Tab-separated table of C-alpha atoms and ligand atoms in Angstrom:
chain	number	residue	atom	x	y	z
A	1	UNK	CA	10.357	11.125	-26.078
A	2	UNK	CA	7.219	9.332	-27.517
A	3	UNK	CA	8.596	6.194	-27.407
A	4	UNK	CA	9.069	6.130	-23.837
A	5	UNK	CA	6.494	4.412	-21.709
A	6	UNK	CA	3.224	5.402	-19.712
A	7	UNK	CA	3.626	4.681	-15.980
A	8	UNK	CA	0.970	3.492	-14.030
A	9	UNK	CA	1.092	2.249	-10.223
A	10	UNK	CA	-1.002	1.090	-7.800
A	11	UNK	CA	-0.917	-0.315	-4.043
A	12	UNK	CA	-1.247	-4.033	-6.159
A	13	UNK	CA	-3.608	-4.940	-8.948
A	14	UNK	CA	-6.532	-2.820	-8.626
A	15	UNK	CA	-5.224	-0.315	-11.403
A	16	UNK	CA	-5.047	-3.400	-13.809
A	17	UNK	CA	-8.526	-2.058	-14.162
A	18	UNK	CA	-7.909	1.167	-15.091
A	19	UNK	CA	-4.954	-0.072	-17.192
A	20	UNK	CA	-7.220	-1.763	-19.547
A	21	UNK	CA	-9.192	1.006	-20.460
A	22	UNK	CA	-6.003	2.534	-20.756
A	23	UNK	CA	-4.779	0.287	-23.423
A	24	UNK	CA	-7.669	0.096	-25.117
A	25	UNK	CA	-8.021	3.615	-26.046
A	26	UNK	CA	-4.260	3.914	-26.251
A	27	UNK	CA	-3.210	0.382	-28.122
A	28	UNK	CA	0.023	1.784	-29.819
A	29	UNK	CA	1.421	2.879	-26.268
A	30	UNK	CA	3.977	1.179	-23.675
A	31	UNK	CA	3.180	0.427	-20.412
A	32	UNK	CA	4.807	0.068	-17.436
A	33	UNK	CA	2.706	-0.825	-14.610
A	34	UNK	CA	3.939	-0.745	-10.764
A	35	UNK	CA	1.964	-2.812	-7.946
A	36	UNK	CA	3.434	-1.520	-5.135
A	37	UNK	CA	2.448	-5.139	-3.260
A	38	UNK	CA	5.031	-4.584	-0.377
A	39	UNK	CA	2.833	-2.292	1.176
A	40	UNK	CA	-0.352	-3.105	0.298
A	41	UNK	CA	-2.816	-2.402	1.534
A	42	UNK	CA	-2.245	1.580	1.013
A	43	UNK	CA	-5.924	2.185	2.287
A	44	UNK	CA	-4.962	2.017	5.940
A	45	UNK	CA	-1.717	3.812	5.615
A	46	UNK	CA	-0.973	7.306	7.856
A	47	UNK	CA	-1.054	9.842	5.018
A	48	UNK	CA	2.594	11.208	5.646
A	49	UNK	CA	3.738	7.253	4.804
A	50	UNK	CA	1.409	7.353	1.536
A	51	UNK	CA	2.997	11.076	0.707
A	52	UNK	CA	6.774	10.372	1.349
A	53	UNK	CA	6.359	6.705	-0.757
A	54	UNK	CA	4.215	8.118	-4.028
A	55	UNK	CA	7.077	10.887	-4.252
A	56	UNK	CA	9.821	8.006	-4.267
A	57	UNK	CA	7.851	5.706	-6.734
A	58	UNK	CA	7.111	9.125	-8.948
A	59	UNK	CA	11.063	9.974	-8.913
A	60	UNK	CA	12.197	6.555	-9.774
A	61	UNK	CA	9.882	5.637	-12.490
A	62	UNK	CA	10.610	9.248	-14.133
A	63	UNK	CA	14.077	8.565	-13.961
A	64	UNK	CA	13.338	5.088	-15.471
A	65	UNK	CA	11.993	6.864	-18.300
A	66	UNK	CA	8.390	7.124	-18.051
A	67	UNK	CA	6.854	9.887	-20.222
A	68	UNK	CA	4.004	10.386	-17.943
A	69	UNK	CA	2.484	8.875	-14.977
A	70	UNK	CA	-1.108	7.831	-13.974
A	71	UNK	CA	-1.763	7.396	-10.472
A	72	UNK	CA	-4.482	4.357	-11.018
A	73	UNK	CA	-4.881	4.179	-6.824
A	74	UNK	CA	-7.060	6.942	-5.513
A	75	UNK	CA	-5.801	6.061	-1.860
A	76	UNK	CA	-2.513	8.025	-3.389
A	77	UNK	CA	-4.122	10.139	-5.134
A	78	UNK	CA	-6.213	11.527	-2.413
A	79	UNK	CA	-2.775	11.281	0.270
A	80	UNK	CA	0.219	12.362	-2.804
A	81	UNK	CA	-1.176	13.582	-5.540
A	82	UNK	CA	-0.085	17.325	-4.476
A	83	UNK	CA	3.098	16.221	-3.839
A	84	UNK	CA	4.007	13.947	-6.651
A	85	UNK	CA	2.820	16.928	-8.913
A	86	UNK	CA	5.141	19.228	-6.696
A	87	UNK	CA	7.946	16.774	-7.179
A	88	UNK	CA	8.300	15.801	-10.637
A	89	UNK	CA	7.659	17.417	-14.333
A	90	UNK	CA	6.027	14.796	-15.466
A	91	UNK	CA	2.508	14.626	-17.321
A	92	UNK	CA	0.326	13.451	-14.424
A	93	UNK	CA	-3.264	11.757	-14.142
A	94	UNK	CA	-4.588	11.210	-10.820
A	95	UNK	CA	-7.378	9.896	-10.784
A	96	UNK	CA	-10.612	10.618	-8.201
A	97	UNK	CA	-13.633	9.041	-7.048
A	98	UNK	CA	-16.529	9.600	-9.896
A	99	UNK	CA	-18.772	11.393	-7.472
A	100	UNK	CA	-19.510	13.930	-10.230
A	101	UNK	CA	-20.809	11.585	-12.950
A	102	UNK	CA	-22.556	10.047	-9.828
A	103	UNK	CA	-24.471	13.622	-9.336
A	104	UNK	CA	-25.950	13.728	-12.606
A	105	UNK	CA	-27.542	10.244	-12.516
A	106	UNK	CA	-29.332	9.963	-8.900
A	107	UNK	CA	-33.052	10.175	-9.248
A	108	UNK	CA	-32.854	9.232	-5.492
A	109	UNK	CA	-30.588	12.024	-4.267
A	110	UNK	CA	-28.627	9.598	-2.550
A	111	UNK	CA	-25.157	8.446	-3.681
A	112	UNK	CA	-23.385	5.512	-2.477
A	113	UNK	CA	-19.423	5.774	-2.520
A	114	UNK	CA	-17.294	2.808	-1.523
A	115	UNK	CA	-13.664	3.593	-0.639
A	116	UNK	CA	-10.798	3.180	1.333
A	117	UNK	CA	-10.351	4.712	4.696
A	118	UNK	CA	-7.449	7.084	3.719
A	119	UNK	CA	-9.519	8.614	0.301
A	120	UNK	CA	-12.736	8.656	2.731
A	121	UNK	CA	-11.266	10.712	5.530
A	122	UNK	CA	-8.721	13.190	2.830
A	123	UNK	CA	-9.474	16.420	2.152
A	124	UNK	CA	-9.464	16.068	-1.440
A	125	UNK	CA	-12.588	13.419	-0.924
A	126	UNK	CA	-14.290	16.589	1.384
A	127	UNK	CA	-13.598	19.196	-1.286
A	128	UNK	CA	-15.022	16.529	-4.065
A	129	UNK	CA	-18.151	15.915	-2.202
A	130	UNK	CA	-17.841	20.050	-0.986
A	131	UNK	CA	-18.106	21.285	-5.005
A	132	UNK	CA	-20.303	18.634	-6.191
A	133	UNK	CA	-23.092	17.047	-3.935
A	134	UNK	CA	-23.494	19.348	-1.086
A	135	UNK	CA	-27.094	19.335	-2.061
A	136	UNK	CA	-27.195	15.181	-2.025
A	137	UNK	CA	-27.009	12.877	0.346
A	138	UNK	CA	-23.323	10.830	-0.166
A	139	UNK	CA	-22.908	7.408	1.919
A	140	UNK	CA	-19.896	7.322	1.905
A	141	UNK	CA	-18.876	4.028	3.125
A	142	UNK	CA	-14.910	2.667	3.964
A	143	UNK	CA	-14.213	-1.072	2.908
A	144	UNK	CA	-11.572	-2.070	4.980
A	145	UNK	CA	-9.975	-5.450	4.011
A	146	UNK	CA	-11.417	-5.182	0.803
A	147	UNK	CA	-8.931	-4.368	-1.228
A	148	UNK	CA	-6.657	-6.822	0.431
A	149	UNK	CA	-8.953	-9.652	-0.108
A	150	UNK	CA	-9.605	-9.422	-3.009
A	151	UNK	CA	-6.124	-9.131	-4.592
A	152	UNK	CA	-5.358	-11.786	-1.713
A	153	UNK	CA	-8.218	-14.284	-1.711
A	154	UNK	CA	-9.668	-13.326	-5.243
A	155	UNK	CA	-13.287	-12.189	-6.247
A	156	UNK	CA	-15.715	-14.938	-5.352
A	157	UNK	CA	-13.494	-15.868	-2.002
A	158	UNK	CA	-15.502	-16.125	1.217
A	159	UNK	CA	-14.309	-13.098	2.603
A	160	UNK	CA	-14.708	-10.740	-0.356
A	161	UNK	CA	-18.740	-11.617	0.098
A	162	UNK	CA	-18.301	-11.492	3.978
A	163	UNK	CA	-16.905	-7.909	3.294
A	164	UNK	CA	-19.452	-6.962	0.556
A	165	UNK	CA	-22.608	-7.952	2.581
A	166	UNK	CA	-21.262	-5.651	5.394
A	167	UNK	CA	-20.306	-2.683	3.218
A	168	UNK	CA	-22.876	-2.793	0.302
A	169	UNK	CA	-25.697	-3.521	2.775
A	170	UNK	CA	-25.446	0.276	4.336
A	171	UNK	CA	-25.818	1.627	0.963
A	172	UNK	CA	-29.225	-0.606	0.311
A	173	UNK	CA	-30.538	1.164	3.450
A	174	UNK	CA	-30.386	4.500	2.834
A	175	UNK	CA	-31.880	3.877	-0.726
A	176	UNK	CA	-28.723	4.726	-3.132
A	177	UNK	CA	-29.086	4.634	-6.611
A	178	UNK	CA	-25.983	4.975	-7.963
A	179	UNK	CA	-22.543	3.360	-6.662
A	180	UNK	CA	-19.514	5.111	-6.849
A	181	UNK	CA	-16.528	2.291	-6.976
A	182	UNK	CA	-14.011	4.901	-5.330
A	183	UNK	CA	-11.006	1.899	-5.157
A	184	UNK	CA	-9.385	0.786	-8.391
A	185	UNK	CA	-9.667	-2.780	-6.689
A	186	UNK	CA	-13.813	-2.564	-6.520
A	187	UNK	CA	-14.683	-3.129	-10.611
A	188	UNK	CA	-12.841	-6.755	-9.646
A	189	UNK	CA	-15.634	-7.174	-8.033
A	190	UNK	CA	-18.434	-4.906	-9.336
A	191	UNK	CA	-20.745	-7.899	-10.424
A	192	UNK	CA	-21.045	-9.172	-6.543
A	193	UNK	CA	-21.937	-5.510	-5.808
A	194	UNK	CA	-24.332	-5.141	-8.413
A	195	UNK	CA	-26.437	-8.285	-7.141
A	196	UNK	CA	-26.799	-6.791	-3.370
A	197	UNK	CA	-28.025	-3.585	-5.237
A	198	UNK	CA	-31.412	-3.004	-6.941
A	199	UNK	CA	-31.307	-4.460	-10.358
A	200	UNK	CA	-29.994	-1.722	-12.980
A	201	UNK	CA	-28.335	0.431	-10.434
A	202	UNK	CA	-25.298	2.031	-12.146
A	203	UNK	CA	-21.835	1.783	-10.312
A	204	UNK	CA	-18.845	4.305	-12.240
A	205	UNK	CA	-15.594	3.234	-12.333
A	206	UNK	CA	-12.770	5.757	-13.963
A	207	UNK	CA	-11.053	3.792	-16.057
A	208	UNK	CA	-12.548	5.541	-19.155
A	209	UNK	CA	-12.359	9.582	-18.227
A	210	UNK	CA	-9.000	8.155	-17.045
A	211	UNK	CA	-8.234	7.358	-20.401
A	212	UNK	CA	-9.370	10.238	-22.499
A	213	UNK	CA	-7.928	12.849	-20.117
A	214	UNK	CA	-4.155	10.807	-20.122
A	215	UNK	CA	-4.875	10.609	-24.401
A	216	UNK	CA	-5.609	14.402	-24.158
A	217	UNK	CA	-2.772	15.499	-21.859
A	218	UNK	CA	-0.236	13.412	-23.875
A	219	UNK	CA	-1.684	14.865	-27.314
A	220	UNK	CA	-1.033	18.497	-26.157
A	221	UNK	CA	2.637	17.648	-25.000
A	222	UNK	CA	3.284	16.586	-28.151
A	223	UNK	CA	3.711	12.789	-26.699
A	224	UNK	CA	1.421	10.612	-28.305
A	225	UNK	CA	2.186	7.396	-29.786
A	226	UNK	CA	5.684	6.103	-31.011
A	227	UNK	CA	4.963	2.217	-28.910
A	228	UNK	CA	4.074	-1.096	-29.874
A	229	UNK	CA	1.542	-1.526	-27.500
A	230	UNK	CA	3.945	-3.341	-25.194
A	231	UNK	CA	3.409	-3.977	-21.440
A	232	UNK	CA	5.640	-5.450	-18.367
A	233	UNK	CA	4.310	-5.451	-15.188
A	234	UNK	CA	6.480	-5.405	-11.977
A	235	UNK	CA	6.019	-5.501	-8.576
A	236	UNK	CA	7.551	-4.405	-4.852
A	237	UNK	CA	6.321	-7.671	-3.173
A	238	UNK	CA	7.419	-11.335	-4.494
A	239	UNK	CA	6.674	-11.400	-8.141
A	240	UNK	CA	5.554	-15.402	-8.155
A	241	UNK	CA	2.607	-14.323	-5.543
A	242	UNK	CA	1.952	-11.957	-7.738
A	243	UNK	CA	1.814	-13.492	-10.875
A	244	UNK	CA	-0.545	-15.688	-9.400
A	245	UNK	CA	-2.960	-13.034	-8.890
A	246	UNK	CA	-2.571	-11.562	-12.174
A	247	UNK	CA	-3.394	-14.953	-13.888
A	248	UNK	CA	-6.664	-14.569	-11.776
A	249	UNK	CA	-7.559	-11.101	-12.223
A	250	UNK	CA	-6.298	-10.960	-16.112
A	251	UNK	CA	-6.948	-14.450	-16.972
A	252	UNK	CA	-4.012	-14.543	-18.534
A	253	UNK	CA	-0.230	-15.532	-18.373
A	254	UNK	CA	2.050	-12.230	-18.039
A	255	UNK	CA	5.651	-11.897	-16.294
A	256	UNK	CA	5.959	-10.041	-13.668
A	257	UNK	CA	9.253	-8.823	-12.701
A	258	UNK	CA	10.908	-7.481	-9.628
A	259	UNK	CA	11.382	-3.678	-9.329
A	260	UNK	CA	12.012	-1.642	-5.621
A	261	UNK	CA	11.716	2.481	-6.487
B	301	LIG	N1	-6.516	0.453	-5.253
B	301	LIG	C1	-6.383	1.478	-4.284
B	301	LIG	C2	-7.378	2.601	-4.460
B	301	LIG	O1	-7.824	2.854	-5.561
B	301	LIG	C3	-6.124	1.178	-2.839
B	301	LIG	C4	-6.242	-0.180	-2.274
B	301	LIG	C5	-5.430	-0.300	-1.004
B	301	LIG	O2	-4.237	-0.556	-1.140
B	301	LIG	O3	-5.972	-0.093	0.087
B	301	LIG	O4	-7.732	3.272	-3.537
């Protein structure tokens, strides 16, 4: 069982972030990761659509083989998670905006959250903020078109600053001090946020806790190690496009292969 593979999936390439500090805690595992470019962007996405399409990807990778899944994309976390947990036995690690990190660093009382529309308007976000920052202020500010452009138009692109000064600048105003990057596509990005905030103001990503919680979870099923550290990467939408944005993001050359759940 070990030397099966660690899903991961994502709308597209945002969860290449969270992959990394994936394989750098966990260098003797497989990978498989799954941009699910066809229907990117998910952030937009009626929940039901989001729901009905995690459950598919879940089933299909488990019956690829995976040995456990992370769910690098917290629009699907926040619409599927329930249900993907509901539909398959695997090991699962979903991951969440890092509002409560966030709570114990404001000196401000005011936390900045940027996010898709979909994890901004769930339940699960309401219930986050509900249990840990009733007694803060939370901005929480949707990004729409961000993710797209960036995976589209790359970090640096026109429209990825267009987008920034219009969501960052709402955060500025109401005197944040700590960003929460609630889209595995924001840490792409997280140096153009940084310079629209004050200088020094942290912004949490979940790659990391991501890490040590899927390292924990596989250690107590008894599924750790057994890999050589391999990864392929495939993709819904046209794996050349793709690639291209990979070589961007990565900075380096990987395949990308075709692969419909
Ligand atoms: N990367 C995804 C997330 O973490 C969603 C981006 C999108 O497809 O809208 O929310």
């Amino acid at each position: 069982m070990s030397l099966q593979p660690i899903a991961v999936f994502d709308s597209g390439l945002g969860g290449l972030t969270v992959l990394r500090a994936l394989r750098s805690r966990l260098p003797q595992e497989d990978f498989f990761y799954f941009a699910d470019t066809r229907f990117l962007p998910y952030g937009d996405r009626p929940e039901i659509f989001l729901k009905e399409r995690g459950v598919l990807i879940a089933e299909a990778l488990a019956q690829r083989g995976a040995k456990a899944l992370v769910i690098a994309c917290n629009t699907a976390t926040a619409a599927a998670a329930e249900a993907i947990r509901a539909a398959t036995a695997l090991p699962i690690v979903a991951l969440e905006p890092g509002v409560k990190p966030a709570v114990g660093l404001t000196k401000t009382g005011v936390i900045g959250v940027l996010a898709t529309t979909r994890t901004l308007q769930s339940e699960r976000f309401e219930r986050l903020v509900g249990n840990h920052a009733a007694h803060l202020k939370v901005i929480a500010q949707a990004c729409p078109g961000l993710a797209e452009a960036i995976e589209t138009q790359g970090p640096g692109s026109v429209e990825v600053e267009r987008l920034l000064d219009l969501f960052v600048a709402p955060l500025v105003a109401a005197g944040a001090d700590v960003v929460v990057l609630g889209c595995t596509h924001y840490p792409w990005v997280a140096e153009s946020i940084a310079r629209r905030m004050p200088a020094g103001t942290p912004l949490l990503d979940t790659g990391e806790p991501v890490a040590r919680q899927l390292e924990r979870l596989l250690a107590a099923g008894n599924l750790l190690g057994g890999g050589v550290g391999s990864l392929t990467i495939a993709s819904s939408g046209a794996p050349a496009a793709v690639s291209v944005t990979v070589d961007r993001l990565f900075g380096q050359k990987i395949h990308v292969e075709h692969w419909e759940p």
